Amino acid sequence: MSAWCKKPRDGGRKWWMKEISLWFIFTASVAHASQTAACEDFRPRAASAVLERASQPRSSFILITDGSAFSISLTKDLGERGAPGGVSVLTVAGDASANQTRINLLGVIQIGRQIQKASWRSTVVVASSDLLFLTVFAEAADEGRLVGSETRVLVVTSLALPEVRSLLGQSWVFSMCNAMLLNLPRDAADSRHNLFAHLPYGPTGPHLSRVASWTSASGLKFKSEVPLFPPKFDNFYGAPLNMTVHPFPPYWMEVESGRPDGSTVKRIAGRDYTMLETMAQALNFTISVMPDADWEEVILRVEQRRAFMSPMKLAIMPHLLKLYDFTTVIEPATLGFSMAKPTLKPRWQSLYYPLTDGVWASILAVLALVPVALILITKAGARMGSQSIRSMQRLVLEVAGSLVSQSSSGRGYDTSSTQVLLATWLIFSFIVSTAYRGNLTAFLTIPKYPDRPETLEQFIRTGAKATYPPDVVDFYNNFKKSDSYLYTTLASRMTLVPNFQVGLQEAIDLGQGYFYERMSLKLAIEEHFTSADGSTRLYVAGQNILPAYCAWPIPWGVPYKEKLNQFIMAFQAAGLIEKWTEDILKEARQESTAKQRRNANRKKEVQGTASDETDSDDDSEDSSSQGIMALTLTHLQGPIFLLLLGLLVSSLVFCVEILASWILKK
C-alpha cells in the first residue's frame, strides 16, 4: 500500500506526503499495460471528463486504486490535471486475499480520513475492475467512516453492469450515499462510457438509473436535467421510513382524540412529531414508528441503521458523537430542575414593609417636629399660659391621631399661624396615610416570598438533595466525571427515582430538587400537580443547567442530513419550534383543567350534592371564584402583634399608675 499527495493549485495549504506501509504491495506490469493499451485509450479521458465535471471549489480528490494498469494511467492523468483542494492517490494491491485486502484498505482509509479533515469537501474515486476489491472497499469505507454526509463517491470499473448491480443495491456506501458508477467498456471498439446511479427511492422502488454517457465524439451527455450526482432524498415516493423513539412528552406522546360517534382513538402528538409530520408531507414519505423502547435500544437502532433516525431531541455530548451523528441544532439543551415553591412565613413586619426605612424615619421626624412647633407657636401667642400640661398632651395626641385619619377638635388653633401649620400637617397626613393603606393592601394580598433557586449555583448553595429518573443517567455519569465543582457536587447529591411522580412528590414533601427536561417538567406539573384553579406548589427553574445543544440523532454519514437540516433551520427562522412547543403546553393545561372539573363533577354526583341542572351554575361560580384569596394569619400577623403589644404596654402603664397612686396616698 502506498500513498502520495499532489499539492493544490492555489498553494493555499501546506500539504505533506505521508507514506504508511501495512503491507507494501504495488504491482504494475508494463507489459500487461502495453497489451491492453488499445482497450484503454478512452478510459482515462472519460474518467477525467467526469471528474472535471464533479470538481467543486476548494474540494479535493482521494483516488483509491488496486494498482491495475488502468489505475496507473488514471492516476497519471488526474495527477497532471490536479484539483482545487489537491489530489491524493492511495494504492492497495488487489491480488491479495479478502481479509488482507480489508486490512490494507482500512489502513488506507485512515489516511484518507486525515486528508478529509484538511479539505473543505472531498470526492472519493475508487478505480478497480475486481469485484472483490470493490466489495471489500464498500465495507471498509463504511467501517472507517470515509464516506460522510457530504462526501461524493465515484466508482470507476470495467466490470459488466450485471456483475456490479447487486453490489450497488446492497452496499450502504454505493446505494444510500452520494455515489455513482462510471462503467467502462471492455471492448476497445466501444467508445461509449455510461454513468449510473443507484436511487433507493422511486415510483417503482429502488432502481439503477443511467444519468449520463461519454463518447469520444460528443463528450459527456446527460440523459435529462438530473445533475451529475443526483439527489436521492428529495422525494421518497411514499416509502415507509422507520422511526425509533422513546416517548418523551411534550415532544413525542400518545394522546386520545374523540370521534364524532363518541368513541376515542389514539394518535401520536408532540412538538417533534409535528416537525417530522411536516417533513413527511414535504418529502413524501410515510412515518413508520417502531415499537417503543428505552434510550439504549433507541441508540442501538440508530447506530445500526435499523431506523432512519430518531426524531426526538437529544443533547449533543462528545461520547455520543462516537456512536452516531446529529442533525443541526434544534435548541439549547433544556435540562433543568423543579422544586417546591417557597412558603410564606408569618412575619410581624408586614406592617412595616409598605414604606422604606427612609420614609419611616422622615415620618417619625416630622411627627416629633410638628407638635413642638404648634406648642411653641401657641405659647408665643400667649394662649397657653394659663392652660395645663393636659392641654399640651391633647395637642400632641390630636397631631398623632390625624396621621391615622382621626378627626381634630379644632380647639386652641385660633391664630392664623397655627391654622396654616395644622392645614399643612393634615394634607401631609392624608397623602402619607393614603399611600400607606394602598401599599399595605398590596403587600398583604401579594406578599413578598423568599428567594427561590433559579440557577444550578443557587441550588447548590441551598444544600438540598436532588433526584433524577432513569432517562437522566447519562447526564449523571457525565456530571461525576466533570471537572466542574458544581456538577460534581450535584452528582454527589443525586438519587435515582423510578419516575417523575415520585421525584416531584418528594420535591414537595422533602424540599428536594427533581432534575429533568424543562418542558417535560412543565407538562408533568400541568397535568398532575396543578389544581383546578391553576395553582401549583411546584415551579421550574428558569435557567438551563447544561451548556449544550440538542438535535435529532441520525446514523453516521447519511446524505439526507443536509435535507433534514434545511427543514429544521426553516422551522427556526419561522419561529415554528417555539410556537409548537407553546401549543402543546397550552393544550395540556386546558386538558388538565377540564379533567379536574370532570372529576369534581363526578365526585359531586356520587355524593349527591349536585344535579345536572346546577352543573353549569356551579361551573360559573367556580370560575368566578378563581383568583380570590382570603387573608390569613400569615398576612395579618403584624396588626395582631401590634395590638397585643399595645395591650401589654397599656397594662404595664396601668400597673405603674396604680402603684404610683398607692404610694402617693401613703
XYZ file of C-alpha atoms in Angstrom:
666
model
C 0.000 0.000 0.000
C 1.349 3.418 -0.890
C 0.115 6.972 -0.797
C 1.123 10.278 -2.298
C -0.474 13.715 -2.409
C -0.272 16.393 -5.065
C -0.142 19.981 -3.836
C -3.282 22.009 -4.663
C -3.001 24.527 -7.458
C -3.801 27.506 -5.257
C -0.912 26.705 -2.931
C -3.034 27.949 -0.002
C -2.350 24.980 2.252
C 0.785 23.248 3.330
C 0.439 19.686 2.090
C 2.638 16.945 3.281
C 3.390 13.484 1.977
C 2.786 10.592 4.229
C 3.677 7.003 3.411
C 2.497 4.185 5.630
C 3.199 0.554 4.840
C 0.967 -2.050 6.384
C 1.656 -4.453 3.549
C 3.546 -2.699 0.776
C 2.271 -4.336 -2.390
C 2.116 -2.240 -5.501
C 2.326 -4.219 -8.740
C 2.012 -2.790 -12.200
C 3.012 -4.732 -15.269
C 4.196 -2.543 -18.127
C 3.938 -5.490 -20.487
C 0.313 -6.002 -19.478
C -0.331 -2.301 -19.920
C 1.057 -2.356 -23.465
C -1.054 -5.381 -24.359
C -4.275 -3.718 -23.232
C -3.498 -0.175 -24.331
C -5.853 -0.435 -27.252
C -8.742 -1.158 -24.883
C -7.951 1.717 -22.577
C -7.416 4.581 -24.956
C -10.606 6.397 -23.996
C -10.924 5.330 -20.374
C -8.709 7.961 -18.777
C -10.308 10.626 -20.941
C -13.832 9.551 -19.927
C -12.915 9.414 -16.248
C -11.182 12.797 -16.441
C -14.255 14.349 -18.074
C -16.481 13.100 -15.262
C -14.039 14.209 -12.551
C -13.694 17.624 -14.141
C -17.476 17.985 -14.055
C -17.557 16.746 -10.437
C -14.902 19.197 -9.269
C -16.077 21.741 -6.686
C -14.401 24.873 -5.281
C -11.941 24.020 -2.523
C -12.666 20.300 -2.933
C -10.077 17.548 -3.078
C -9.887 14.182 -4.813
C -8.916 10.991 -2.995
C -8.122 8.250 -5.535
C -8.049 4.684 -4.208
C -6.844 2.069 -6.715
C -5.864 -1.587 -6.826
C -2.651 -0.956 -8.782
C -4.007 -2.130 -12.146
C -2.668 -0.781 -15.424
C -5.753 1.334 -15.961
C -5.467 2.844 -12.484
C -1.896 3.848 -13.269
C -2.956 5.778 -16.371
C -5.885 7.314 -14.488
C -3.558 8.331 -11.665
C -1.177 9.974 -14.106
C -3.943 11.885 -15.886
C -5.598 13.020 -12.657
C -2.272 13.994 -11.144
C -1.413 16.170 -14.134
C -4.813 17.875 -14.128
C -4.932 18.377 -10.355
C -7.848 19.677 -8.276
C -8.619 22.896 -6.323
C -8.061 21.159 -2.995
C -5.363 18.738 -4.095
C -5.178 15.144 -5.321
C -4.274 12.198 -3.098
C -3.582 8.748 -4.519
C -3.808 5.713 -2.234
C -2.932 2.339 -3.743
C -3.665 -1.130 -2.389
C -2.826 -4.338 -4.224
C -5.954 -6.136 -5.306
C -4.436 -9.613 -5.740
C -4.317 -10.424 -2.019
C -6.891 -12.363 -0.010
C -10.137 -10.718 1.028
C -9.028 -10.445 4.653
C -5.643 -8.991 3.715
C -7.239 -6.570 1.261
C -9.609 -5.429 4.001
C -6.735 -4.815 6.414
C -4.816 -2.849 3.792
C -7.891 -0.813 2.850
C -8.598 0.090 6.481
C -5.078 1.485 6.750
C -5.532 3.476 3.543
C -8.904 4.757 4.709
C -7.392 6.110 7.916
C -5.017 8.166 5.768
C -7.977 9.287 3.683
C -9.785 10.425 6.842
C -6.821 12.612 7.773
C -6.812 14.114 4.289
C -10.544 14.821 4.540
C -10.047 16.769 7.764
C -7.707 19.135 5.899
C -10.142 19.584 2.993
C -13.318 21.580 2.629
C -15.018 18.784 0.689
C -13.772 15.610 -0.912
C -14.649 13.242 -3.728
C -13.502 9.648 -3.267
C -12.670 7.882 -6.542
C -12.222 4.114 -6.349
C -10.856 2.530 -9.531
C -10.812 -1.233 -9.887
C -12.141 -3.985 -12.118
C -12.057 -6.524 -9.308
C -15.488 -7.190 -7.780
C -13.936 -8.495 -4.559
C -11.875 -5.322 -4.201
C -14.953 -3.117 -4.657
C -16.955 -5.209 -2.186
C -14.266 -5.035 0.479
C -13.811 -1.317 -0.164
C -17.521 -0.658 0.452
C -17.361 -2.484 3.783
C -14.084 -0.879 4.881
C -15.173 2.626 3.844
C -18.341 2.240 5.893
C -16.469 0.885 8.902
C -13.736 3.515 8.684
C -16.241 6.361 8.156
C -14.565 7.532 4.974
C -17.855 8.471 3.317
C -19.636 11.234 5.218
C -22.861 13.081 4.580
C -21.177 15.494 2.126
C -18.682 13.084 0.555
C -19.063 12.038 -3.073
C -18.041 8.588 -4.280
C -17.251 7.703 -7.908
C -16.664 4.057 -8.780
C -14.663 3.560 -11.983
C -14.714 -0.026 -13.257
C -14.829 -2.069 -16.462
C -16.901 -4.832 -14.890
C -20.104 -5.670 -16.709
C -23.155 -3.961 -15.292
C -24.887 -7.217 -14.208
C -21.811 -8.066 -12.135
C -21.942 -4.884 -10.053
C -25.710 -4.303 -9.991
C -26.273 -6.299 -6.797
C -23.303 -4.614 -5.092
C -24.667 -1.171 -5.900
C -28.050 -2.084 -4.450
C -26.877 -3.863 -1.287
C -23.887 -1.813 -0.146
C -24.710 1.185 2.069
C -21.884 3.279 0.596
C -22.981 2.745 -3.007
C -26.766 2.606 -2.565
C -27.598 5.224 0.097
C -24.619 7.575 -0.060
C -23.871 10.134 -2.757
C -22.259 7.604 -5.108
C -22.112 6.993 -8.876
C -20.697 4.319 -11.165
C -18.652 5.053 -14.294
C -18.936 1.858 -16.324
C -16.074 1.489 -18.803
C -16.460 -0.884 -21.766
C -14.173 -3.883 -22.125
C -14.269 -3.714 -25.900
C -11.890 -1.119 -27.311
C -14.176 -0.619 -30.285
C -16.967 0.538 -27.982
C -16.293 4.161 -27.092
C -19.482 4.648 -25.065
C -18.944 5.016 -21.321
C -22.087 5.063 -19.176
C -22.614 6.790 -15.854
C -25.078 5.152 -13.417
C -26.513 5.986 -10.005
C -28.444 3.712 -7.686
C -31.600 5.504 -6.484
C -33.029 3.860 -3.339
C -36.436 5.524 -3.776
C -38.545 5.919 -6.869
C -42.044 5.401 -8.278
C -41.308 1.689 -8.706
C -38.902 1.318 -5.798
C -35.086 1.075 -5.777
C -33.565 1.080 -9.233
C -30.368 1.726 -11.175
C -30.641 4.815 -13.335
C -28.378 5.852 -16.213
C -27.549 9.503 -15.625
C -25.166 10.298 -18.492
C -22.852 8.818 -21.093
C -19.499 9.791 -22.596
C -18.228 9.262 -26.114
C -15.088 10.475 -27.774
C -17.162 12.345 -30.338
C -19.778 14.127 -28.222
C -18.180 14.108 -24.799
C -20.313 13.947 -21.637
C -24.051 13.954 -22.378
C -26.708 13.851 -19.672
C -29.879 11.842 -20.035
C -32.112 14.570 -18.597
C -31.933 17.526 -16.229
C -30.598 15.258 -13.500
C -27.259 16.582 -12.142
C -24.065 14.583 -12.061
C -24.630 13.292 -8.530
C -28.446 13.175 -8.442
C -30.171 13.875 -5.103
C -31.571 10.678 -3.658
C -33.731 12.076 -0.881
C -35.752 14.926 -2.370
C -38.721 12.611 -2.893
C -39.297 9.295 -1.128
C -42.362 8.453 -3.250
C -44.430 7.444 -0.232
C -41.919 4.906 1.066
C -42.272 3.960 4.764
C -39.323 5.119 6.872
C -38.598 3.522 10.242
C -38.523 5.959 13.159
C -37.433 4.930 16.633
C -38.304 6.977 19.701
C -38.563 6.808 23.439
C -41.876 8.570 24.271
C -40.943 11.901 25.760
C -43.763 14.414 26.403
C -44.304 17.096 25.201
C -42.083 16.253 22.225
C -43.478 12.807 21.433
C -46.501 11.305 23.167
C -49.638 9.287 22.603
C -52.961 11.043 23.173
C -56.610 10.126 22.796
C -58.870 12.044 20.442
C -62.642 11.916 20.331
C -64.601 10.875 17.252
C -67.985 12.221 16.136
C -69.597 8.923 17.180
C -68.354 9.355 20.747
C -65.534 6.821 20.580
C -61.881 7.641 21.113
C -58.822 6.900 19.020
C -55.167 7.054 19.982
C -52.806 9.173 17.946
C -49.250 10.443 18.187
C -48.751 14.093 19.065
C -45.981 16.352 20.277
C -43.696 19.061 19.002
C -41.069 16.817 17.421
C -43.764 14.660 15.849
C -45.278 17.801 14.331
C -41.868 18.661 12.876
C -41.497 15.141 11.475
C -45.016 15.152 10.073
C -44.322 18.425 8.263
C -41.152 16.943 6.754
C -43.044 13.815 5.714
C -45.596 15.855 3.815
C -42.893 17.853 2.028
C -40.600 14.908 1.223
C -43.437 12.448 0.522
C -42.633 9.631 2.928
C -44.721 7.579 5.352
C -43.879 7.587 9.054
C -43.398 4.045 10.332
C -42.906 4.128 14.094
C -41.000 1.192 15.530
C -42.167 -0.259 18.878
C -41.402 1.911 21.895
C -38.052 1.246 23.520
C -35.752 2.662 26.151
C -32.971 5.063 25.234
C -30.339 2.314 24.960
C -32.387 0.420 22.388
C -33.188 3.629 20.505
C -29.494 4.490 20.295
C -28.660 0.964 19.111
C -31.296 1.120 16.360
C -29.896 4.402 15.085
C -26.301 3.215 15.303
C -27.075 0.026 13.369
C -29.208 1.925 10.808
C -32.282 -0.137 11.576
C -34.039 3.205 11.965
C -33.932 6.100 9.533
C -33.458 8.435 12.501
C -34.770 9.186 15.984
C -36.966 12.303 15.712
C -36.523 13.130 19.366
C -34.247 15.889 20.566
C -31.192 14.741 22.473
C -28.327 16.680 23.987
C -25.188 16.578 21.833
C -22.416 15.151 24.004
C -18.907 14.122 22.894
C -19.235 10.433 23.762
C -22.442 10.167 21.709
C -20.731 11.537 18.592
C -18.631 8.379 18.519
C -21.773 6.297 18.023
C -23.867 8.305 15.586
C -24.382 11.722 14.059
C -26.785 14.575 14.787
C -28.806 16.978 12.712
C -28.273 20.693 13.009
C -29.040 22.264 16.376
C -32.742 22.485 17.249
C -32.471 24.385 20.537
C -30.254 24.663 23.627
C -30.172 21.683 25.967
C -33.054 22.307 28.360
C -32.081 20.138 31.308
C -33.420 21.883 34.406
C -34.903 21.196 37.813
C -38.137 21.663 39.705
C -38.644 22.445 43.384
C -41.470 23.330 45.721
C -42.343 26.999 45.830
C -41.095 28.734 48.987
C -43.889 29.109 51.524
C -44.770 32.474 53.034
C -43.533 32.535 56.612
C -45.544 34.559 59.168
C -43.749 37.842 59.883
C -44.936 40.639 62.102
C -43.028 43.147 59.952
C -45.815 43.061 57.343
C -46.991 46.472 58.628
C -43.522 47.863 58.116
C -42.854 46.711 54.516
C -45.136 49.168 52.629
C -42.703 52.058 53.286
C -38.941 52.203 53.117
C -36.643 52.921 56.032
C -36.055 56.485 54.854
C -39.792 57.232 54.642
C -40.409 55.846 58.127
C -37.557 57.930 59.536
C -38.891 61.073 57.845
C -42.427 60.479 59.190
C -41.143 59.997 62.728
C -39.026 63.136 62.468
C -41.972 65.194 61.197
C -44.250 63.657 63.828
C -41.863 64.845 66.530
C -41.326 68.265 64.961
C -44.942 69.352 64.284
C -46.271 69.104 67.893
C -43.244 71.021 69.150
C -43.830 73.723 66.544
C -47.516 74.000 67.495
C -46.700 74.273 71.185
C -44.097 76.980 70.570
C -46.423 78.968 68.304
C -49.326 78.865 70.777
C -47.068 79.806 73.666
C -45.660 82.696 71.707
C -49.213 83.894 71.172
C -49.809 83.886 74.928
C -52.644 81.403 74.512
C -51.204 78.578 76.527
C -50.065 80.437 79.605
C -52.996 79.505 81.807
C -53.548 76.063 80.318
C -52.376 72.877 81.981
C -49.967 70.239 80.785
C -53.001 68.134 79.906
C -53.874 70.572 77.145
C -50.436 70.103 75.595
C -50.864 66.327 75.777
C -54.177 66.665 73.983
C -52.434 68.707 71.271
C -49.823 66.000 70.714
C -52.482 63.274 70.579
C -54.517 65.219 68.018
C -51.466 65.647 65.783
C -50.616 61.956 66.003
C -54.272 60.967 65.576
C -54.660 62.959 62.379
C -51.842 60.881 60.895
C -54.070 57.809 61.226
C -57.186 59.613 59.909
C -58.587 60.700 63.286
C -60.597 63.939 63.412
C -59.336 67.035 65.243
C -61.381 69.046 67.761
C -60.073 72.346 66.386
C -59.713 73.869 69.858
C -56.691 76.027 70.588
C -55.979 76.829 66.926
C -57.280 80.398 66.841
C -54.282 82.115 65.295
C -53.539 82.112 61.586
C -50.085 80.633 62.116
C -51.429 77.563 63.929
C -54.167 77.105 61.354
C -51.659 77.211 58.457
C -49.415 74.697 60.199
C -52.363 72.435 61.019
C -53.657 72.566 57.425
C -50.219 71.655 56.090
C -49.995 68.754 58.520
C -53.447 67.464 57.580
C -52.550 67.472 53.870
C -49.316 65.652 54.631
C -51.163 63.125 56.812
C -53.783 62.490 54.119
C -51.186 61.781 51.424
C -48.995 59.576 53.609
C -51.872 57.579 55.105
C -53.486 57.010 51.695
C -50.207 55.818 50.177
C -49.565 53.573 53.166
C -53.004 51.955 53.035
C -52.695 51.286 49.308
C -49.273 49.704 49.645
C -50.353 47.786 52.732
C -53.216 46.187 50.802
C -50.826 45.170 48.033
C -48.272 43.733 50.460
C -50.936 41.738 52.291
C -52.577 40.241 49.180
C -49.356 39.910 47.162
C -46.794 39.176 49.850
C -43.065 39.073 49.379
C -41.955 35.457 49.107
C -38.450 34.276 49.971
C -35.965 33.982 47.099
C -36.041 30.646 45.303
C -33.187 28.904 43.420
C -33.263 29.597 39.683
C -29.734 28.503 38.706
C -27.565 25.483 39.438
C -25.252 27.578 41.597
C -28.159 28.802 43.721
C -29.452 25.245 44.063
C -26.061 24.021 45.266
C -25.967 26.798 47.885
C -29.277 25.630 49.369
C -27.747 22.273 50.293
C -30.861 20.443 49.055
C -30.777 16.876 47.772
C -31.544 16.054 44.125
C -33.383 13.242 42.362
C -33.397 12.097 38.733
C -35.214 9.448 36.640
C -33.521 6.672 34.612
C -33.582 8.861 31.474
C -31.010 11.193 33.041
C -28.470 8.511 33.957
C -26.258 9.541 31.030
C -26.104 13.109 32.321
C -25.449 11.866 35.849
C -22.450 9.826 34.678
C -21.046 12.870 32.880
C -21.538 15.031 35.968
C -19.474 12.580 38.026
C -16.598 12.797 35.532
C -16.776 16.567 35.166
C -14.059 18.956 36.323
C -16.676 21.489 37.412
C -17.294 21.864 41.140
C -20.995 22.497 40.532
C -21.517 19.313 38.510
C -19.500 17.050 40.805
C -21.295 18.447 43.856
C -24.632 17.929 42.158
C -23.733 14.333 41.271
C -22.838 13.616 44.908
C -26.334 14.702 45.989
C -28.334 12.951 43.253
C -30.513 9.912 43.923
C -32.295 7.773 41.337
C -36.108 7.624 41.440
C -38.340 5.399 39.269
C -40.456 8.123 37.632
C -41.411 11.784 37.684
C -44.402 11.270 40.021
C -42.100 10.098 42.789
C -39.498 12.773 42.098
C -41.933 15.697 42.044
C -43.813 14.453 45.109
C -40.535 14.232 47.030
C -39.751 17.748 45.851
C -42.946 18.894 47.592
C -42.626 16.762 50.718
C -38.857 16.847 51.319
C -37.807 20.097 49.647
C -35.611 18.297 47.105
C -34.890 19.212 43.508
C -36.063 16.978 40.661
C -33.841 17.162 37.559
C -35.330 16.545 34.131
C -36.044 18.238 30.818
C -37.686 21.623 31.454
C -40.612 21.388 29.026
C -41.400 17.878 30.231
C -41.353 19.148 33.797
C -43.807 21.902 32.928
C -46.106 19.434 31.200
C -45.968 16.970 34.111
C -46.754 19.739 36.597
C -49.639 20.977 34.448
C -51.152 17.505 34.160
C -50.543 16.023 37.603
C -49.654 18.737 40.115
C -51.929 21.665 39.198
C -55.303 22.288 40.843
C -58.468 23.294 39.028
C -57.884 26.978 39.801
C -54.494 26.842 38.043
C -52.348 26.985 41.176
C -49.479 24.605 41.870
C -46.961 24.089 44.639
C -44.105 23.459 42.200
C -42.054 25.674 39.918
C -39.472 25.050 37.195
C -36.166 26.915 37.448
C -35.705 29.498 34.742
C -32.131 28.636 33.723
C -30.826 25.533 31.955
C -28.042 23.798 33.845
C -26.257 22.270 30.843
C -24.259 24.439 28.389
C -25.022 22.258 25.378
C -27.409 21.989 22.442
C -29.988 19.470 21.262
C -30.561 17.804 17.892
C -32.051 14.645 16.371
C -29.844 11.517 16.371
C -29.240 10.090 12.889
C -26.933 7.326 11.601
C -23.415 8.456 10.868
C -22.662 9.707 7.374
C -26.199 9.675 5.968
C -26.531 12.026 2.974
C -30.085 13.068 3.899
C -28.680 15.013 6.856
C -28.455 18.151 4.704
C -32.134 17.858 3.744
C -33.191 17.496 7.393
C -31.046 20.480 8.338
C -32.778 22.632 5.736
C -36.184 21.930 7.265
C -35.020 22.461 10.854
C -33.434 25.808 10.003
C -36.610 26.839 8.177
C -38.670 25.961 11.270
C -36.341 28.028 13.438
C -36.414 31.025 11.121
C -40.222 30.997 11.076
C -40.494 30.639 14.865
C -42.464 27.412 14.486
C -40.455 25.400 17.016
C -41.342 27.794 19.838
C -44.955 28.025 18.666
C -45.448 24.256 18.511
C -43.953 23.909 21.999
C -46.278 26.531 23.467
C -49.268 24.987 21.693
C -48.570 21.617 23.279
C -48.264 23.138 26.768
C -51.419 25.197 26.287
C -53.347 22.140 25.155
C -52.084 20.174 28.159
C -53.084 22.996 30.510
C -56.599 23.111 29.103
C -56.947 19.341 29.184
C -55.747 19.211 32.799
C -58.264 21.851 33.879
C -61.112 20.134 32.052
C -60.155 16.763 33.509
C -60.118 18.100 37.061
C -63.516 19.709 36.590
C -64.923 16.472 35.230
C -63.571 14.600 38.233
C -65.027 17.195 40.593
C -68.439 16.933 38.943
C -68.373 13.139 39.159
C -67.498 13.382 42.840
C -70.409 15.725 43.462
C -72.767 13.409 41.619
C -71.634 10.445 43.704
C -72.107 12.409 46.931
C -75.485 13.661 45.797
C -74.607 17.305 46.320
C -75.049 18.356 42.728
C -77.568 17.746 39.968
C -77.454 18.044 36.208
C -79.462 21.287 36.354
C -76.987 23.062 38.608
C -73.761 21.867 36.991
C -73.485 24.916 34.751
C -74.178 27.279 37.679
C -71.517 25.560 39.766
C -69.033 25.847 36.934
C -69.704 29.567 36.590
C -69.374 30.047 40.338
C -66.120 28.107 40.356
C -64.738 30.191 37.501
C -65.843 33.440 39.142
C -64.278 32.469 42.458
C -60.915 31.660 40.917
C -58.218 34.070 41.881
C -59.955 35.236 45.134
C -57.600 34.743 48.076
C -58.672 35.213 51.698
C -56.255 36.881 54.097
C -54.830 34.542 56.714
C -52.898 34.939 59.954
C -49.778 34.859 57.812
C -50.853 38.141 56.242
C -52.344 39.839 59.337
C -49.834 38.758 61.941
C -48.388 42.283 62.105
C -51.614 44.056 63.196
C -52.320 41.329 65.741
C -48.829 41.635 67.206
C -49.199 45.409 67.296
C -52.493 45.089 69.203
C -51.008 42.628 71.657
C -48.012 44.903 72.140
C -50.359 47.825 72.841
C -52.316 45.778 75.365
C -49.105 44.760 77.072
C -47.763 48.311 77.249
C -51.102 49.705 78.468
C -51.263 47.018 81.124
C -47.780 47.894 82.309
C -48.624 51.602 82.372
C -51.837 50.835 84.248
C -49.914 48.886 86.852
C -47.407 51.723 87.201
C -50.224 54.249 87.649
C -51.914 52.109 90.320
C -48.613 51.680 92.100
C -47.859 55.424 91.923
C -51.343 56.291 93.203
C -50.971 53.877 96.089
C -47.570 55.336 97.030
C -48.853 58.930 96.880
C -51.812 58.099 99.136
C -49.436 56.878 101.784
